[in-house]
């Protein structure tokens, strides 16, 4: 066996795991890796980014899309601290991610050498596992374990620190084979209990969320919905698990959820939760269900045993992947003849459609009409990426996600997600339309990655919804401290001109009617386009204007 450098062994290990894109910002700390990448560039593309927060977010989005770890590589202290947002998002979103970080050489460790950080301590609370690889011959072992930990149980982020001298050292070692996530099957007796609960139910509801879904699992969900006539809700930013046009779709349990859906959850007698960990955003700040023992009979299916019973004690807790549980549900007999709740899916779906009914908005740009137009216009395989802010509510409430792997949105609520996630999406699915949906605040958090989209010639449509403020925070301000504006006004650049300066195409939209033709030009364009949509600051939320929110808060005092 030929000796290889640590850098070569690492790169071969990534190829063995089927990695096709490595997102990074270079550093002198990992030159042997950059060197080894030259020889595999036809199989493993190094995507050079402009900030490690962008690179790590791209890797997180790649993990969401593929179910296998997205991989980012960054340099020591400054690179690692910039990249930390991707690790946090991967943790909250249960996404497999591997962050590779250059580390000082073992000859100077613990002296606080240049940019030295103890990554075990720094990432200890963010990552699922952090390790430092001190010997080149153990790289294949660490990489295999990193993939297994990141993908199995509840998926999450793994950080591997790579001392400089280890990457340069030579070793003779074989590559580890491709790792698959450990399956988690549903216990047959527990599945029988779920069937028995449903056989006695009057108003059941199924909530889908979390990760470890694939196309087969989503198909099984659709069949379970059909067979049991179940209304299906999706967790916060997990709307692509179920076709929103399906007659069983009840809507998203996210921020500002449809009150009719929230009521339906409260009044359900059996709640079947599949894959979702029942986080704060999905439970309306832990108010939707009683803790520790919900009033509803709770079936909680999750691949990570630590999440079952964490806040809510289940009637039946099943440690299984969504696909394994749903397939087991379909394996036996169908439900008994008449289902007392047979009409509830249709009425839940009617509530969902009523919640999408347009309302008048202040100003010349009407986001209701624009997103409803996008909903009709975009093909089913379109990927939509967004970050955090009020501007996302139009998309989440009005766009009917219809296929798995088409919603790239942070459960973690991290701003700056929409630009880099769209870059990753277009690299991984070059044939699908990709829309990056941003607020004016959100866009500038990772807007530098527009340069990456230009560099790789990615035909992404970037939309910037510009209300001249950190609108979400302004909304909270007006509710709690009416009229006392502090720290939320933004003086913005001309985003379309900025896009043109980057080498992208850019257009400014100041009325509803301008949007569709500009969007069509953007879709037809070979490279990236930015559409700068100027909205009236009064159109602060979907339900109330800025003045109305302020007046209501003032009168309540
Ligand atoms: C990285 C990060 N920083 C701060 C916040 C807090 N935050 C949530 S929404 C928001 C404002 C978003 O502004 P913008 O993108 O303009 O959207 P808008 O609410 O105006 O529609 C802020 C500051 C966050 N979620 N993430
Ligand atoms: Mg804004």
XYZ file of C-alpha atoms and ligand atoms in Angstrom:
584
model
C 0.000 0.000 0.000
C 1.369 3.414 -1.045
C 1.866 5.945 1.718
C -0.346 9.030 1.345
C -0.467 12.397 3.086
C -3.172 13.079 5.641
C -4.676 15.506 3.131
C -4.852 12.785 0.469
C -6.319 10.254 2.894
C -8.972 12.767 3.990
C -9.980 13.641 0.443
C -10.127 9.942 -0.527
C -12.312 9.337 2.539
C -14.734 12.056 1.424
C -14.928 10.535 -2.057
C -15.548 7.117 -0.471
C -18.537 8.629 1.388
C -19.958 9.881 -1.909
C -19.328 13.579 -1.236
C -19.611 15.561 -4.484
C -19.296 19.150 -3.187
C -17.019 20.542 -0.510
C -17.943 24.080 0.557
C -15.139 26.171 1.963
C -12.958 29.189 2.376
C -9.273 28.305 2.062
C -6.768 28.648 4.884
C -3.055 28.003 5.229
C -3.982 25.499 7.926
C -5.186 22.890 5.441
C -2.982 23.265 2.352
C -2.424 19.479 2.031
C -6.212 19.049 1.619
C -6.412 21.764 -1.040
C -3.519 20.068 -2.807
C -5.137 16.629 -2.731
C -8.358 18.088 -4.137
C -6.576 18.918 -7.404
C -6.445 15.237 -8.352
C -10.124 14.444 -7.694
C -11.756 17.610 -9.018
C -13.822 15.668 -11.567
C -15.538 13.822 -8.687
C -15.350 16.235 -5.768
C -15.844 19.939 -6.482
C -14.387 22.468 -4.068
C -16.879 25.350 -3.978
C -14.966 28.405 -2.907
C -17.152 30.748 -0.834
C -16.799 34.324 0.417
C -17.488 33.771 4.103
C -17.497 30.600 6.198
C -21.045 31.304 7.390
C -22.055 30.973 3.748
C -20.001 27.813 3.269
C -21.383 26.107 6.379
C -24.940 27.070 5.449
C -24.459 25.626 1.972
C -23.236 22.402 3.560
C -26.240 22.347 5.886
C -28.592 22.820 2.932
C -26.802 20.027 1.057
C -27.359 17.787 4.102
C -31.054 18.667 4.114
C -31.387 17.872 0.427
C -29.493 14.577 0.354
C -29.955 13.087 3.834
C -26.168 12.580 3.925
C -23.755 15.017 5.554
C -23.081 18.221 3.684
C -19.416 19.048 4.183
C -17.716 22.379 4.812
C -14.011 22.971 5.359
C -12.705 26.084 7.061
C -9.570 27.402 8.676
C -8.701 27.826 12.359
C -10.294 30.278 14.839
C -11.711 32.969 12.523
C -12.942 30.429 9.969
C -14.429 28.152 12.614
C -16.191 30.992 14.441
C -17.680 32.251 11.168
C -18.852 28.726 10.316
C -20.503 28.141 13.684
C -23.941 29.289 12.456
C -24.100 26.275 10.136
C -23.385 23.963 13.063
C -26.136 25.583 15.142
C -28.670 25.334 12.298
C -27.765 21.696 11.638
C -28.310 20.944 15.320
C -31.713 22.635 15.564
C -32.818 21.368 12.155
C -31.565 17.785 12.783
C -29.466 17.892 9.615
C -26.426 15.708 8.950
C -23.388 17.995 8.576
C -19.643 17.560 8.862
C -17.500 20.625 9.496
C -13.776 20.132 8.934
C -11.585 22.685 10.700
C -7.872 23.305 10.329
C -6.023 23.145 13.651
C -2.567 24.289 14.761
C 0.198 21.697 14.587
C 0.628 19.355 17.537
C 4.124 20.842 18.039
C 2.532 24.103 19.275
C -0.850 23.034 20.643
C -1.970 24.558 23.984
C 0.289 27.612 23.647
C -2.618 29.656 22.236
C -0.790 29.609 18.954
C -2.009 31.739 16.042
C -5.826 31.340 15.807
C -5.740 28.296 18.081
C -9.068 27.195 19.576
C -9.994 24.058 21.482
C -12.810 22.907 19.189
C -14.055 20.270 21.594
C -14.944 23.022 24.033
C -15.999 25.601 21.452
C -18.430 23.309 19.632
C -19.236 21.091 22.614
C -22.712 22.578 23.099
C -23.475 23.050 19.388
C -22.407 19.826 17.741
C -23.508 16.242 18.153
C -19.881 15.120 18.233
C -16.525 16.952 18.126
C -13.196 15.204 17.700
C -9.629 15.978 16.765
C -7.800 13.605 14.455
C -4.258 13.345 15.758
C -2.888 10.568 13.526
C -3.169 10.415 9.734
C -3.676 6.633 9.740
C -6.869 7.084 11.768
C -8.551 9.505 9.319
C -10.673 6.786 7.635
C -11.898 5.611 11.045
C -12.843 9.148 12.168
C -14.526 9.983 8.877
C -16.603 6.794 8.928
C -17.635 7.453 12.524
C -18.421 11.110 11.731
C -20.762 10.004 8.916
C -22.434 7.424 11.111
C -22.999 9.839 14.011
C -24.195 12.677 11.729
C -26.785 10.513 9.944
C -28.003 8.051 12.576
C -30.641 8.461 15.278
C -31.512 12.146 15.304
C -29.129 13.537 12.650
C -26.881 16.461 13.502
C -23.549 18.191 13.056
C -20.106 16.691 13.626
C -16.912 18.759 13.817
C -13.519 17.251 13.054
C -10.397 19.281 13.869
C -7.378 18.580 11.687
C -3.926 19.506 13.074
C -1.669 20.889 10.376
C 1.192 18.420 10.904
C -1.238 15.492 10.842
C -2.481 16.583 7.379
C 1.102 16.725 6.095
C 2.178 13.405 7.678
C 2.378 10.247 5.539
C 0.555 7.031 6.408
C -0.421 3.751 4.757
C -4.052 2.965 5.424
C -7.074 1.771 3.445
C -10.192 3.933 2.950
C -13.267 3.042 4.982
C -16.301 1.966 2.926
C -19.379 4.157 2.459
C -21.441 4.424 5.646
C -25.241 4.255 5.671
C -27.421 5.657 8.478
C -28.419 3.028 11.014
C -31.987 1.939 10.390
C -34.501 2.253 13.214
C -37.458 -0.095 12.737
C -40.850 0.275 14.368
C -41.735 -2.313 16.998
C -44.665 -4.403 15.736
C -46.488 -4.467 19.105
C -46.293 -0.669 19.301
C -47.621 -0.252 15.780
C -50.535 -2.487 16.830
C -51.118 -0.122 19.788
C -51.305 2.828 17.410
C -53.848 1.004 15.273
C -55.876 0.242 18.388
C -55.766 3.893 19.457
C -56.965 4.958 16.024
C -59.713 2.330 16.069
C -61.185 4.101 19.146
C -60.431 7.671 17.997
C -62.986 10.360 17.160
C -60.740 13.228 16.007
C -57.178 12.114 15.200
C -54.538 14.206 13.468
C -51.074 13.399 12.129
C -48.203 15.864 12.388
C -45.154 15.272 10.182
C -41.763 16.912 10.694
C -38.085 16.455 11.460
C -35.548 14.823 9.201
C -34.705 11.301 7.924
C -37.538 11.457 5.422
C -37.058 10.296 1.845
C -39.337 10.021 -1.184
C -40.579 6.568 -0.133
C -41.416 7.781 3.376
C -43.354 10.742 1.935
C -45.242 8.392 -0.388
C -46.066 6.161 2.595
C -47.334 9.238 4.454
C -49.681 10.045 1.583
C -51.013 6.480 1.639
C -51.483 6.461 5.418
C -53.392 9.754 5.121
C -55.614 8.236 2.477
C -56.204 4.899 4.185
C -57.064 6.401 7.592
C -58.629 9.608 6.202
C -56.260 11.530 8.441
C -55.785 15.283 8.336
C -52.043 15.906 7.940
C -50.287 18.934 9.383
C -46.640 19.733 8.757
C -44.271 21.105 11.378
C -42.622 24.530 11.135
C -40.697 24.729 7.828
C -41.282 21.063 7.027
C -44.093 21.771 4.566
C -42.552 19.786 1.724
C -43.217 16.446 3.447
C -46.790 16.376 2.177
C -48.400 17.766 -0.982
C -50.282 20.871 0.108
C -52.764 20.384 -2.756
C -53.777 16.979 -1.395
C -57.281 16.972 0.104
C -55.849 15.703 3.422
C -53.496 18.635 3.929
C -54.356 20.702 7.016
C -51.510 23.264 6.923
C -48.287 24.234 8.651
C -47.945 24.405 12.421
C -45.408 27.209 12.375
C -45.096 30.798 13.542
C -48.523 32.415 13.405
C -50.248 29.156 12.510
C -53.830 29.110 11.278
C -55.944 29.400 14.470
C -58.340 26.815 13.022
C -55.482 24.330 12.755
C -54.229 25.121 16.264
C -57.772 24.491 17.549
C -57.904 21.205 15.658
C -54.676 20.089 17.342
C -55.961 21.119 20.773
C -59.224 19.289 20.196
C -57.687 16.154 18.704
C -58.061 13.023 20.794
C -55.190 11.151 19.150
C -52.140 12.994 17.902
C -49.696 10.984 15.808
C -46.404 12.892 15.595
C -43.987 11.479 13.038
C -40.355 12.635 12.943
C -40.972 16.029 14.554
C -39.317 16.735 17.898
C -42.122 19.081 19.012
C -39.966 22.196 19.260
C -40.978 25.679 20.377
C -42.041 26.937 16.924
C -44.218 23.941 16.154
C -45.997 24.008 19.509
C -46.751 27.760 19.631
C -44.153 28.243 22.337
C -45.027 24.974 24.128
C -48.619 26.129 24.614
C -50.373 23.863 22.117
C -49.993 20.701 24.198
C -49.900 20.265 27.953
C -46.536 19.280 29.404
C -45.538 16.836 30.691
C -48.728 14.880 29.896
C -50.817 16.080 26.942
C -54.593 15.741 27.035
C -54.473 13.997 23.669
C -53.283 10.421 23.352
C -49.830 11.149 21.951
C -48.043 8.798 19.597
C -44.513 10.108 19.206
C -42.413 8.522 16.478
C -38.826 9.756 16.314
C -35.527 8.141 15.286
C -33.723 9.607 18.322
C -34.805 8.030 21.630
C -33.644 11.149 23.557
C -36.375 13.233 21.868
C -39.248 10.966 22.861
C -40.761 12.173 26.103
C -38.348 15.118 26.283
C -41.150 17.639 26.807
C -44.301 15.567 26.336
C -44.829 12.103 27.770
C -46.207 9.943 24.966
C -48.965 7.366 25.238
C -46.909 5.349 22.766
C -43.273 6.342 22.107
C -41.795 4.675 19.059
C -38.109 4.902 18.249
C -38.197 4.593 14.464
C -37.536 6.501 11.279
C -40.643 8.043 9.691
C -40.443 5.660 6.736
C -40.145 2.538 8.905
C -43.147 3.524 11.030
C -45.388 4.540 8.126
C -44.520 1.431 6.127
C -45.360 -0.705 9.159
C -48.713 1.086 9.445
C -49.461 0.166 5.841
C -48.356 -3.445 6.170
C -51.392 -4.716 8.104
C -55.118 -4.453 7.545
C -56.792 -1.157 6.825
C -58.884 0.546 9.483
C -62.341 -0.779 10.463
C -65.143 0.110 8.008
C -66.562 3.425 9.130
C -64.274 6.139 10.441
C -66.168 8.619 12.619
C -63.742 11.387 11.600
C -63.989 10.631 7.872
C -64.928 14.229 6.972
C -62.338 15.928 9.152
C -59.534 15.922 6.561
C -61.747 17.728 4.066
C -62.794 20.328 6.610
C -59.158 20.812 7.731
C -58.178 21.303 4.110
C -60.980 23.839 3.664
C -59.618 25.721 6.705
C -56.193 25.688 5.059
C -57.557 27.116 1.802
C -59.578 29.754 3.675
C -56.363 30.825 5.424
C -54.817 31.430 1.972
C -57.649 33.752 0.826
C -56.162 37.100 -0.254
C -56.628 40.181 1.879
C -56.085 43.808 0.915
C -52.633 45.187 1.738
C -51.264 48.724 1.949
C -49.041 49.922 -0.887
C -48.462 49.190 -4.561
C -46.816 45.799 -4.122
C -49.134 43.036 -2.976
C -47.183 40.019 -1.738
C -50.387 37.960 -1.490
C -50.870 38.217 -5.247
C -47.191 37.715 -5.977
C -46.822 34.516 -3.946
C -50.153 33.140 -5.161
C -48.920 33.780 -8.702
C -45.648 31.947 -7.931
C -47.687 29.074 -6.494
C -49.525 28.675 -9.808
C -46.523 29.400 -12.029
C -43.642 27.394 -10.586
C -43.094 23.759 -11.575
C -43.433 21.102 -8.871
C -39.687 20.510 -8.575
C -38.871 24.165 -7.794
C -36.656 24.609 -4.734
C -37.468 27.569 -2.529
C -34.898 28.794 -0.021
C -35.501 31.444 2.621
C -34.128 32.735 5.913
C -35.981 34.353 8.812
C -38.264 37.366 8.948
C -41.843 38.429 8.415
C -41.317 38.276 4.643
C -41.195 34.463 4.925
C -44.770 34.282 6.221
C -46.239 35.034 2.774
C -44.262 32.161 1.301
C -45.019 29.682 4.060
C -48.716 30.514 4.211
C -49.499 30.871 0.501
C -47.073 28.670 -1.421
C -48.227 25.087 -1.657
C -45.076 22.956 -1.355
C -45.790 19.754 -3.156
C -42.688 17.590 -3.270
C -40.137 16.389 -0.721
C -36.853 18.291 -0.806
C -38.245 21.559 -2.173
C -38.325 23.665 0.999
C -34.959 24.874 2.260
C -35.753 26.925 5.327
C -34.174 27.050 8.785
C -36.177 25.484 11.604
C -33.491 27.307 13.621
C -34.791 30.671 12.364
C -31.349 31.799 11.233
C -31.265 34.913 9.082
C -28.959 34.767 6.081
C -29.999 31.237 5.128
C -31.748 31.901 1.808
C -28.787 32.983 -0.329
C -26.256 30.216 0.459
C -28.957 27.522 0.657
C -30.053 28.449 -2.868
C -26.460 28.198 -4.099
C -26.191 24.675 -2.677
C -29.588 23.767 -4.146
C -28.656 24.858 -7.655
C -25.318 23.030 -7.507
C -27.000 19.809 -6.381
C -30.106 20.079 -8.583
C -28.969 22.036 -11.637
C -32.086 21.043 -13.592
C -34.624 22.446 -11.114
C -35.657 26.096 -10.808
C -34.281 27.642 -7.606
C -35.809 30.675 -5.912
C -34.011 32.404 -3.045
C -36.532 34.433 -1.030
C -34.985 37.092 1.227
C -35.800 40.107 3.349
C -33.658 43.227 3.083
C -32.134 42.378 6.464
C -31.745 38.696 5.708
C -30.155 39.193 2.305
C -27.207 41.203 3.577
C -26.333 38.608 6.210
C -24.919 36.300 3.528
C -25.392 38.395 0.379
C -21.696 38.031 -0.365
C -22.485 34.546 -1.678
C -24.129 36.195 -4.661
C -20.516 36.330 -5.856
C -20.383 32.531 -5.532
C -23.553 32.196 -7.617
C -21.944 34.412 -10.268
C -18.615 32.563 -10.114
C -20.285 29.199 -10.765
C -22.814 30.584 -13.250
C -25.853 29.473 -11.213
C -29.237 30.486 -12.614
C -30.925 31.328 -9.319
C -33.697 33.887 -8.895
C -32.882 35.942 -5.794
C -35.862 37.930 -4.529
C -35.272 40.665 -1.939
C -38.391 41.898 -0.133
C -37.328 45.379 0.965
C -39.423 47.091 3.654
C -36.496 49.198 4.879
C -36.294 47.560 8.271
C -35.760 44.524 10.428
C -39.516 44.224 10.200
C -40.046 41.294 12.538
C -38.326 43.064 15.402
C -40.136 46.307 14.570
C -43.401 44.364 14.837
C -42.459 43.093 18.303
C -41.348 46.607 19.258
C -44.656 48.124 18.200
C -46.567 45.480 20.153
C -44.604 45.927 23.366
C -43.280 49.517 23.125
C -45.594 51.244 20.618
C -44.020 54.133 18.733
C -40.606 53.671 20.351
C -38.569 52.607 17.340
C -35.084 51.516 18.265
C -32.430 49.782 16.192
C -34.736 48.448 13.494
C -34.620 51.041 10.674
C -32.403 50.172 7.717
C -30.971 52.395 5.035
C -30.518 49.960 2.181
C -28.375 49.857 -0.918
C -29.901 49.774 -4.389
C -30.057 45.972 -4.422
C -30.559 45.685 -8.196
C -27.495 47.859 -8.855
C -25.580 45.835 -6.261
C -26.482 42.638 -8.110
C -25.315 44.136 -11.400
C -22.026 45.143 -9.764
C -21.571 41.490 -8.771
C -22.112 40.454 -12.393
C -25.671 39.215 -11.904
C -28.761 40.624 -13.557
C -30.842 42.983 -11.403
C -34.303 44.548 -11.611
C -36.322 46.804 -9.333
C -40.019 46.102 -8.769
C -42.306 48.794 -7.414
C -45.744 47.466 -8.314
C -47.485 44.096 -8.310
C -47.881 44.093 -12.078
C -44.127 44.413 -12.607
C -43.359 41.206 -10.766
C -44.522 38.474 -13.166
C -42.754 39.755 -16.312
C -39.543 40.419 -14.364
C -39.726 36.957 -12.815
C -40.213 35.374 -16.250
C -37.106 37.199 -17.510
C -35.201 35.967 -14.466
C -36.296 32.352 -15.043
C -35.216 32.547 -18.685
C -31.839 34.124 -17.818
C -28.799 31.833 -17.932
C -27.189 33.245 -14.789
C -28.320 34.660 -11.442
C -30.871 37.468 -11.256
C -31.856 39.609 -8.289
C -35.348 41.076 -8.100
C -35.447 43.997 -5.673
C -39.073 44.216 -4.527
C -39.883 47.456 -2.719
C -42.825 46.991 -0.386
C -44.697 49.546 1.684
C -43.406 49.602 5.293
C -47.068 49.582 6.345
C -47.373 46.025 4.931
C -45.554 44.768 8.006
C -47.483 41.541 8.575
C -50.032 39.471 6.663
C -52.777 40.285 9.136
C -52.245 43.913 10.164
C -50.506 47.094 9.032
C -47.775 48.782 11.043
C -50.148 51.553 12.155
C -52.845 49.048 13.124
C -50.377 47.116 15.288
C -49.182 50.326 16.942
C -52.733 51.609 17.525
C -53.882 48.321 19.022
C -50.884 48.271 21.377
C -51.381 51.911 22.358
C -55.057 51.347 23.147
C -54.298 48.237 25.154
C -52.125 50.313 27.533
C -28.747 35.574 12.481
C -29.934 36.214 13.103
N -29.838 37.432 13.673
C -30.915 38.028 14.205
C -32.139 37.406 14.201
C -33.361 38.097 14.830
N -34.305 38.464 13.760
C -35.329 37.664 13.399
S -36.194 38.250 12.116
C -35.264 39.646 12.044
C -35.533 40.719 11.026
C -35.502 40.210 9.634
O -35.464 41.316 8.779
P -35.776 41.186 7.242
O -34.946 40.126 6.631
O -35.664 42.534 6.650
O -37.281 40.655 7.214
P -38.622 41.406 7.649
O -38.943 40.928 9.030
O -38.376 42.878 7.573
O -39.635 40.954 6.656
C -34.256 39.623 13.015
C -33.258 40.703 13.197
C -32.189 36.109 13.630
N -33.323 35.385 13.578
N -31.091 35.563 13.061
Mg -37.141 43.862 6.175
